[in-house]
Structure formats: C-alpha cells, structure tokens
C-alpha cells in the first residue's frame, strides 16, 4: 500500500478531483435547466434540453484544460520550480501527455452526448411546427415571435423549414459541424498505429485544433437555445399561466405572451486564458527556433543511428532532458522530440537519432549518411532547436539507489545520466547523493550496442581505477538473435571480454526476470527509496510499474518514473 501511495497517490487524487469537477458541472447545469425560466423550453424539448446543456458545461471546462498539458515551456518552468519542494508533485508533470489524452477522451464523450441531445432537440423543434394545432402549447410557443422574430423560442420558424438547411446556415449549426469534423480527424489520427506509422498525418491533423477553438468560441453566439427573460417571468409565471396559453395577450387576461432570449456566449471566458498562454508558448518556441545552431560533428553509427553534436549560444541542460528539432530542408513545419545524450558537463549537446521514418531518413540524407565520403561542414543542414525540456530522468540524482531501464534506442536519456556520473567522478564531485546505479539495457540487435558500449567501457575502467566497482551494476540483454550469431557467442563465451560489447560484464540473452531483480535490489537496500526510470515501450512500463507496486521487501519503496514525450 505504501508503494502504491508513493507512486500513484497524487495521480489518483488529481484524477478524482478532475472527475469530481466534471460530475459537479454536469449535475449543476442539468439542474439549472430544470428551473422555471426554462419551463416553456422544456415543453418543446423535454429532458433533451438538460442533456444538451450539461455536457456543454463540461466541454467548456475540459477545453480549458486541453491546451495546458502541451505548453511544454510552462510545464518545464513549473517542474523546475516545484522540484525542490516535492519530487512527487514534479513527477505528475511528467504525465502531461497522459492527462492530455484523458481530457481529449472526456471531450469526445461529452461532444457525443451533446450532439445526440441536440439531434433530439431538432426533432422536437420540427415536430412542434408540423403539429399545427392552436390548442397545443408546443405549437403556440413555436408561433411566438413570428412577426418581429425577436423573442422567438423555436429556431425553426415555419413548417416548411428544412432542418438540414438550419444546421448549415445558423452560427450554432455550422460551427457545430466544423468542430465535430475537426475533433473526429484529430482523435482518429492520434491512434497509436497512425501516430507511429504516419507521424506526418498525426502532426498536420492535430493542428486542426486552431479551427476547433475558433469554432468553439463562436458556437454560442447563435443563442439557439432560448429561455424566458427575467422581465417576462415577472409577468408570465409558468406555474400560473401555462394552462391559460390560449388566452395569452388577450384583453381580460393577466398573462401576456412570454418573451424569450438566449444566454450570452460563455465559452470564450473558459478558454481565453489557456489560449493566451498557448500563444505565448508558441512565441517562445518561435524565438528559440530563430537562434543559431551549429552542427559541430556528425557520426554514423551501425543500425542506421545518426549522432549529431551541436552548439547554441546560451544552451544549458540537465541530465535526461530533451529538445524538439526542426530541419527546414526536410520540412518547414515538422518538429520532432529527441533525448539529449550529452552530459551537462560537456561543451556541446548531442542527440542520437534512429532512422525509422520519412523525416529521419531525410535528415540522414541531408547529413550525408547515404554517401561514402565525409560531408563538408558548410553543406550540413541548418537546424532549429526548441528546448531543452525537463523529464523524469532529471530526478535521477535525487535517489540514493537508482534503476535505469532502457529498451533499444530508449537508452538515450541514460547515456546523459551515465556520462554525467563519469564526469562527476573524474572531477571528484563529493555532492553526488546517488550511491548505487543498476542499469538494464534490452536491445533486439547486436549492432545497436556499439555506440553505447564505448561509454560503458570508459565507465567500467573509471570505476575500477577509483575502487568503485560496486557503484554501477549493468546488465545488457540481447532479446533477439540469429542462429549463426548464437554459434559465435557460444565459441567466445569463455573469453575475458564479451564478444558483442567488449565489456567484462557478459551480455545476457532473453529478457530479465523482473520479479527476481526487484526482490534482490529490495533485499540489498532496506528502508530505501529506489528510483526506477524507464525509457521504453508501454508494455514494459506496465510490467515495471506493477513490480514497483508489488515489492516492498525490508521496507523499500520503488518509485516509478517514465519518459512520456
């Protein structure tokens, strides 16, 4: 229970508060439209009125939130500000994309309820006009405002009106269609399979949010749902006058015709603050993108991995941070996130990029990766950099015992961590709180080991020289191999150094037994908080998170952290 509270307690609290506010707004606005002011509107629409307005309030609230998790400069500032006070609170900011997705799902849900309720509303509006009976209150209400068209209740003004035309010619109808189409495209293109395989589709369709918010702000200006005015309520109280509708406005009656008006648009009040923040965010990004970046070195590693070493005036970083990169000669609009693999102590910053898509292939070719000869410096492409931004890995040195787990190219943030460890010990920095690092790297192919093995060899030698062989324990796992490779490994298994990495620590084959690993670490470090850091796939994250929650040997607490950009 203690591990669950440490890992998930604050997240669960935040989610419960968010759900509670949604529930409160839904119930509150549902009840608001059961009041006397909306009595005549409910005569036409029934419960569909409240079922349309309640989710609209929740939509306003969630649309206010949806932009905040993607204001990465704001989050980076907040993370740095609260990190000194509470690592637990700072870790919640690392789950910004997860919260962004949850809010998006809630928007989709309330949009569906809102649309379905309004489809019923239009049917009731049309039915009231078609059933032309002066002894019917819905028909009488539908005729109000026919002459001056000022205080009408039914937006469908005649029985000859086509509801489809109303949908595409009114402000509420047209903006509603545009908002819905934009939302459908944004959500469908955000599916994992599309985002991974066709990132450009995801990238471009996500920018339909601009159209979505413009439509959202103007959606309420049509005032299509109308209620009785405050002045009219004083003269025509539904509790007294509803049964006398046939004599409304005639001599000798104390019940004049009711007058109706729509609520003033409210959505802009909810979203204007986040929209201003987001505009400021984009201005900061634009300013950063204009700063000159110089590529100082290009290295082509095996398994089509490109290393870029760069410099930018005033660039300062911490371990495990990431940047967004743009290469104008590849695409003027696309920005992609990459983890920094350099250490803060180095005089440059670097990234390792695996070539897996159109954009990375274009960058690979622009840097001369497809050529045999070395690319001349003046021919290297111009780069734009936004960042750096904070991640969970910044907290590594806040734990006395640390587990680092990288899968494939996901090892990149830990390259920065281990390089920084190496520099700190060279400089004999006595302020290193971390006493023990357990490093796990799971990789499907032998070629990918090469670029990182050099760093591990340097660390291995440094730790041995300083008598700190127990400081870093690392385990490298090869998860896939060919039969010919297996035969080679068996022949050289007894060699002093590993045949794949050249390290003294031998490569292991298959996948770790995480239950055993956590049990062993928990037993060795009683009453400690162990920081578990992962950069890898969701399936592995689920496994490690369950292990963190289930292991509490000798009072140890495993605190799970995952890179989420």
PDB file of N, CA and C in Angstrom, residues 415-475:
ATOM      1  N   UNK A 415      22.270   7.604 -21.373  1.00  0.00           N
ATOM      2  CA  UNK A 415      23.607   7.967 -21.836  1.00  0.00           C
ATOM      3  C   UNK A 415      24.020   9.278 -21.181  1.00  0.00           C
ATOM      4  N   UNK A 416      23.086  10.220 -21.122  1.00  0.00           N
ATOM      5  CA  UNK A 416      23.358  11.503 -20.477  1.00  0.00           C
ATOM      6  C   UNK A 416      23.623  11.315 -18.994  1.00  0.00           C
ATOM      7  N   UNK A 417      22.813  10.480 -18.348  1.00  0.00           N
ATOM      8  CA  UNK A 417      22.971  10.233 -16.909  1.00  0.00           C
ATOM      9  C   UNK A 417      24.341   9.614 -16.615  1.00  0.00           C
ATOM     10  N   UNK A 418      24.695   8.559 -17.354  1.00  0.00           N
ATOM     11  CA  UNK A 418      25.944   7.852 -17.081  1.00  0.00           C
ATOM     12  C   UNK A 418      27.169   8.690 -17.446  1.00  0.00           C
ATOM     13  N   UNK A 419      27.056   9.490 -18.510  1.00  0.00           N
ATOM     14  CA  UNK A 419      28.156  10.403 -18.829  1.00  0.00           C
ATOM     15  C   UNK A 419      28.368  11.404 -17.694  1.00  0.00           C
ATOM     16  N   UNK A 420      27.254  11.926 -17.162  1.00  0.00           N
ATOM     17  CA  UNK A 420      27.356  12.896 -16.079  1.00  0.00           C
ATOM     18  C   UNK A 420      27.978  12.259 -14.838  1.00  0.00           C
ATOM     19  N   UNK A 421      27.612  10.990 -14.563  1.00  0.00           N
ATOM     20  CA  UNK A 421      28.230  10.260 -13.454  1.00  0.00           C
ATOM     21  C   UNK A 421      29.740  10.166 -13.661  1.00  0.00           C
ATOM     22  N   UNK A 422      30.129   9.835 -14.883  1.00  0.00           N
ATOM     23  CA  UNK A 422      31.544   9.694 -15.233  1.00  0.00           C
ATOM     24  C   UNK A 422      32.295  10.999 -14.978  1.00  0.00           C
ATOM     25  N   UNK A 423      31.709  12.133 -15.444  1.00  0.00           N
ATOM     26  CA  UNK A 423      32.352  13.435 -15.257  1.00  0.00           C
ATOM     27  C   UNK A 423      32.425  13.821 -13.780  1.00  0.00           C
ATOM     28  N   UNK A 424      31.365  13.529 -13.044  1.00  0.00           N
ATOM     29  CA  UNK A 424      31.346  13.897 -11.633  1.00  0.00           C
ATOM     30  C   UNK A 424      32.455  13.179 -10.871  1.00  0.00           C
ATOM     31  N   UNK A 425      32.697  11.916 -11.212  1.00  0.00           N
ATOM     32  CA  UNK A 425      33.731  11.169 -10.502  1.00  0.00           C
ATOM     33  C   UNK A 425      35.137  11.559 -10.976  1.00  0.00           C
ATOM     34  N   UNK A 426      35.280  11.932 -12.230  1.00  0.00           N
ATOM     35  CA  UNK A 426      36.570  12.451 -12.707  1.00  0.00           C
ATOM     36  C   UNK A 426      36.920  13.741 -11.960  1.00  0.00           C
ATOM     37  N   UNK A 427      35.889  14.591 -11.790  1.00  0.00           N
ATOM     38  CA  UNK A 427      36.093  15.869 -11.110  1.00  0.00           C
ATOM     39  C   UNK A 427      36.049  15.730  -9.588  1.00  0.00           C
ATOM     40  N   UNK A 428      35.872  14.486  -9.133  1.00  0.00           N
ATOM     41  CA  UNK A 428      35.815  14.177  -7.691  1.00  0.00           C
ATOM     42  C   UNK A 428      34.776  15.042  -6.988  1.00  0.00           C
ATOM     43  N   UNK A 429      33.608  15.100  -7.601  1.00  0.00           N
ATOM     44  CA  UNK A 429      32.485  15.847  -7.029  1.00  0.00           C
ATOM     45  C   UNK A 429      31.927  15.074  -5.827  1.00  0.00           C
ATOM     46  N   UNK A 430      31.977  15.669  -4.647  1.00  0.00           N
ATOM     47  CA  UNK A 430      31.551  14.988  -3.424  1.00  0.00           C
ATOM     48  C   UNK A 430      30.054  15.152  -3.154  1.00  0.00           C
ATOM     49  N   UNK A 431      29.352  15.903  -4.026  1.00  0.00           N
ATOM     50  CA  UNK A 431      27.942  16.194  -3.778  1.00  0.00           C
ATOM     51  C   UNK A 431      26.997  15.210  -4.474  1.00  0.00           C
ATOM     52  N   UNK A 432      27.541  14.084  -4.931  1.00  0.00           N
ATOM     53  CA  UNK A 432      26.697  13.093  -5.600  1.00  0.00           C
ATOM     54  C   UNK A 432      25.972  12.274  -4.536  1.00  0.00           C
ATOM     55  N   UNK A 433      24.644  12.443  -4.458  1.00  0.00           N
ATOM     56  CA  UNK A 433      23.844  11.750  -3.455  1.00  0.00           C
ATOM     57  C   UNK A 433      23.677  10.272  -3.805  1.00  0.00           C
ATOM     58  N   UNK A 434      23.647   9.961  -5.093  1.00  0.00           N
ATOM     59  CA  UNK A 434      23.424   8.589  -5.550  1.00  0.00           C
ATOM     60  C   UNK A 434      24.618   7.703  -5.203  1.00  0.00           C
ATOM     61  N   UNK A 435      24.339   6.571  -4.570  1.00  0.00           N
ATOM     62  CA  UNK A 435      25.390   5.646  -4.135  1.00  0.00           C
ATOM     63  C   UNK A 435      25.424   4.368  -4.973  1.00  0.00           C
ATOM     64  N   UNK A 436      24.325   4.049  -5.650  1.00  0.00           N
ATOM     65  CA  UNK A 436      24.282   2.795  -6.403  1.00  0.00           C
ATOM     66  C   UNK A 436      23.360   2.940  -7.606  1.00  0.00           C
ATOM     67  N   UNK A 437      23.857   2.511  -8.784  1.00  0.00           N
ATOM     68  CA  UNK A 437      23.060   2.524 -10.011  1.00  0.00           C
ATOM     69  C   UNK A 437      22.988   1.110 -10.573  1.00  0.00           C
ATOM     70  N   UNK A 438      21.760   0.663 -10.840  1.00  0.00           N
ATOM     71  CA  UNK A 438      21.526  -0.595 -11.553  1.00  0.00           C
ATOM     72  C   UNK A 438      21.026  -0.233 -12.952  1.00  0.00           C
ATOM     73  N   UNK A 439      21.775  -0.652 -13.948  1.00  0.00           N
ATOM     74  CA  UNK A 439      21.441  -0.277 -15.323  1.00  0.00           C
ATOM     75  C   UNK A 439      21.084  -1.515 -16.141  1.00  0.00           C
ATOM     76  N   UNK A 440      19.929  -1.457 -16.809  1.00  0.00           N
ATOM     77  CA  UNK A 440      19.456  -2.558 -17.648  1.00  0.00           C
ATOM     78  C   UNK A 440      19.205  -2.012 -19.057  1.00  0.00           C
ATOM     79  N   UNK A 441      19.752  -2.711 -20.031  1.00  0.00           N
ATOM     80  CA  UNK A 441      19.513  -2.323 -21.424  1.00  0.00           C
ATOM     81  C   UNK A 441      19.041  -3.544 -22.193  1.00  0.00           C
ATOM     82  N   UNK A 442      17.852  -3.442 -22.764  1.00  0.00           N
ATOM     83  CA  UNK A 442      17.260  -4.514 -23.566  1.00  0.00           C
ATOM     84  C   UNK A 442      17.317  -4.081 -25.022  1.00  0.00           C
ATOM     85  N   UNK A 443      17.965  -4.899 -25.857  1.00  0.00           N
ATOM     86  CA  UNK A 443      18.155  -4.496 -27.250  1.00  0.00           C
ATOM     87  C   UNK A 443      17.929  -5.690 -28.177  1.00  0.00           C
ATOM     88  N   UNK A 444      17.268  -5.483 -29.319  1.00  0.00           N
ATOM     89  CA  UNK A 444      16.948  -6.606 -30.205  1.00  0.00           C
ATOM     90  C   UNK A 444      18.042  -6.949 -31.218  1.00  0.00           C
ATOM     91  N   UNK A 445      19.074  -6.093 -31.348  1.00  0.00           N
ATOM     92  CA  UNK A 445      20.086  -6.367 -32.366  1.00  0.00           C
ATOM     93  C   UNK A 445      21.477  -5.967 -31.874  1.00  0.00           C
ATOM     94  N   UNK A 446      22.462  -6.734 -32.273  1.00  0.00           N
ATOM     95  CA  UNK A 446      23.823  -6.542 -31.756  1.00  0.00           C
ATOM     96  C   UNK A 446      24.453  -5.243 -32.231  1.00  0.00           C
ATOM     97  N   UNK A 447      24.125  -4.784 -33.449  1.00  0.00           N
ATOM     98  CA  UNK A 447      24.775  -3.583 -33.982  1.00  0.00           C
ATOM     99  C   UNK A 447      24.481  -2.348 -33.129  1.00  0.00           C
ATOM    100  N   UNK A 448      23.298  -2.332 -32.501  1.00  0.00           N
ATOM    101  CA  UNK A 448      22.902  -1.148 -31.745  1.00  0.00           C
ATOM    102  C   UNK A 448      23.734  -0.957 -30.489  1.00  0.00           C
ATOM    103  N   UNK A 449      24.457  -2.006 -30.065  1.00  0.00           N
ATOM    104  CA  UNK A 449      25.250  -1.907 -28.842  1.00  0.00           C
ATOM    105  C   UNK A 449      26.479  -1.008 -29.012  1.00  0.00           C
ATOM    106  N   UNK A 450      26.949  -0.867 -30.264  1.00  0.00           N
ATOM    107  CA  UNK A 450      28.287  -0.319 -30.474  1.00  0.00           C
ATOM    108  C   UNK A 450      28.471   1.080 -29.913  1.00  0.00           C
ATOM    109  N   UNK A 451      27.561   1.999 -30.246  1.00  0.00           N
ATOM    110  CA  UNK A 451      27.790   3.392 -29.871  1.00  0.00           C
ATOM    111  C   UNK A 451      27.728   3.605 -28.364  1.00  0.00           C
ATOM    112  N   UNK A 452      26.966   2.758 -27.663  1.00  0.00           N
ATOM    113  CA  UNK A 452      26.828   2.941 -26.235  1.00  0.00           C
ATOM    114  C   UNK A 452      27.879   2.149 -25.453  1.00  0.00           C
ATOM    115  N   UNK A 453      28.404   1.093 -26.064  1.00  0.00           N
ATOM    116  CA  UNK A 453      29.385   0.246 -25.386  1.00  0.00           C
ATOM    117  C   UNK A 453      30.657   1.029 -25.049  1.00  0.00           C
ATOM    118  N   UNK A 454      31.046   1.979 -25.917  1.00  0.00           N
ATOM    119  CA  UNK A 454      32.241   2.790 -25.645  1.00  0.00           C
ATOM    120  C   UNK A 454      32.108   3.547 -24.321  1.00  0.00           C
ATOM    121  N   UNK A 455      30.918   4.112 -24.099  1.00  0.00           N
ATOM    122  CA  UNK A 455      30.679   4.843 -22.860  1.00  0.00           C
ATOM    123  C   UNK A 455      30.762   3.900 -21.665  1.00  0.00           C
ATOM    124  N   UNK A 456      30.155   2.724 -21.780  1.00  0.00           N
ATOM    125  CA  UNK A 456      30.180   1.765 -20.677  1.00  0.00           C
ATOM    126  C   UNK A 456      31.605   1.293 -20.385  1.00  0.00           C
ATOM    127  N   UNK A 457      32.409   1.111 -21.440  1.00  0.00           N
ATOM    128  CA  UNK A 457      33.805   0.709 -21.246  1.00  0.00           C
ATOM    129  C   UNK A 457      34.570   1.776 -20.469  1.00  0.00           C
ATOM    130  N   UNK A 458      34.345   3.047 -20.811  1.00  0.00           N
ATOM    131  CA  UNK A 458      35.010   4.143 -20.101  1.00  0.00           C
ATOM    132  C   UNK A 458      34.591   4.169 -18.637  1.00  0.00           C
ATOM    133  N   UNK A 459      33.279   4.002 -18.400  1.00  0.00           N
ATOM    134  CA  UNK A 459      32.785   3.987 -17.030  1.00  0.00           C
ATOM    135  C   UNK A 459      33.348   2.806 -16.259  1.00  0.00           C
ATOM    136  N   UNK A 460      33.390   1.655 -16.921  1.00  0.00           N
ATOM    137  CA  UNK A 460      33.897   0.443 -16.291  1.00  0.00           C
ATOM    138  C   UNK A 460      35.348   0.648 -15.840  1.00  0.00           C
ATOM    139  N   UNK A 461      36.164   1.203 -16.727  1.00  0.00           N
ATOM    140  CA  UNK A 461      37.564   1.464 -16.392  1.00  0.00           C
ATOM    141  C   UNK A 461      37.703   2.490 -15.293  1.00  0.00           C
ATOM    142  N   UNK A 462      36.888   3.563 -15.367  1.00  0.00           N
ATOM    143  CA  UNK A 462      36.950   4.630 -14.368  1.00  0.00           C
ATOM    144  C   UNK A 462      36.577   4.121 -12.978  1.00  0.00           C
ATOM    145  N   UNK A 463      35.518   3.321 -12.901  1.00  0.00           N
ATOM    146  CA  UNK A 463      35.071   2.797 -11.611  1.00  0.00           C
ATOM    147  C   UNK A 463      36.110   1.833 -11.007  1.00  0.00           C
ATOM    148  N   UNK A 464      36.717   1.030 -11.885  1.00  0.00           N
ATOM    149  CA  UNK A 464      37.748   0.088 -11.416  1.00  0.00           C
ATOM    150  C   UNK A 464      38.951   0.841 -10.879  1.00  0.00           C
ATOM    151  N   UNK A 465      39.362   1.880 -11.609  1.00  0.00           N
ATOM    152  CA  UNK A 465      40.535   2.675 -11.218  1.00  0.00           C
ATOM    153  C   UNK A 465      40.334   3.357  -9.878  1.00  0.00           C
ATOM    154  N   UNK A 466      39.096   3.820  -9.617  1.00  0.00           N
ATOM    155  CA  UNK A 466      38.825   4.542  -8.380  1.00  0.00           C
ATOM    156  C   UNK A 466      38.328   3.622  -7.266  1.00  0.00           C
ATOM    157  N   UNK A 467      38.349   2.300  -7.529  1.00  0.00           N
ATOM    158  CA  UNK A 467      37.908   1.361  -6.499  1.00  0.00           C
ATOM    159  C   UNK A 467      36.419   1.444  -6.228  1.00  0.00           C
ATOM    160  N   UNK A 468      35.636   1.761  -7.264  1.00  0.00           N
ATOM    161  CA  UNK A 468      34.183   1.909  -7.101  1.00  0.00           C
ATOM    162  C   UNK A 468      33.441   0.923  -7.992  1.00  0.00           C
ATOM    163  N   UNK A 469      33.923  -0.301  -8.035  1.00  0.00           N
ATOM    164  CA  UNK A 469      33.325  -1.300  -8.930  1.00  0.00           C
ATOM    165  C   UNK A 469      31.889  -1.612  -8.543  1.00  0.00           C
ATOM    166  N   UNK A 470      31.520  -1.330  -7.284  1.00  0.00           N
ATOM    167  CA  UNK A 470      30.159  -1.624  -6.834  1.00  0.00           C
ATOM    168  C   UNK A 470      29.192  -0.474  -7.113  1.00  0.00           C
ATOM    169  N   UNK A 471      29.700   0.659  -7.584  1.00  0.00           N
ATOM    170  CA  UNK A 471      28.816   1.809  -7.808  1.00  0.00           C
ATOM    171  C   UNK A 471      27.830   1.544  -8.945  1.00  0.00           C
ATOM    172  N   UNK A 472      28.311   0.956 -10.041  1.00  0.00           N
ATOM    173  CA  UNK A 472      27.476   0.728 -11.220  1.00  0.00           C
ATOM    174  C   UNK A 472      27.397  -0.762 -11.525  1.00  0.00           C
ATOM    175  N   UNK A 473      26.165  -1.294 -11.500  1.00  0.00           N
ATOM    176  CA  UNK A 473      25.918  -2.673 -11.948  1.00  0.00           C
ATOM    177  C   UNK A 473      25.097  -2.584 -13.221  1.00  0.00           C
ATOM    178  N   UNK A 474      25.587  -3.183 -14.275  1.00  0.00           N
ATOM    179  CA  UNK A 474      24.835  -3.094 -15.527  1.00  0.00           C
ATOM    180  C   UNK A 474      24.610  -4.485 -16.113  1.00  0.00           C
ATOM    181  N   UNK A 475      23.447  -4.620 -16.717  1.00  0.00           N
ATOM    182  CA  UNK A 475      23.056  -5.874 -17.355  1.00  0.00           C
ATOM    183  C   UNK A 475      22.521  -5.562 -18.740  1.00  0.00           C
TER     184      UNK A 475
END
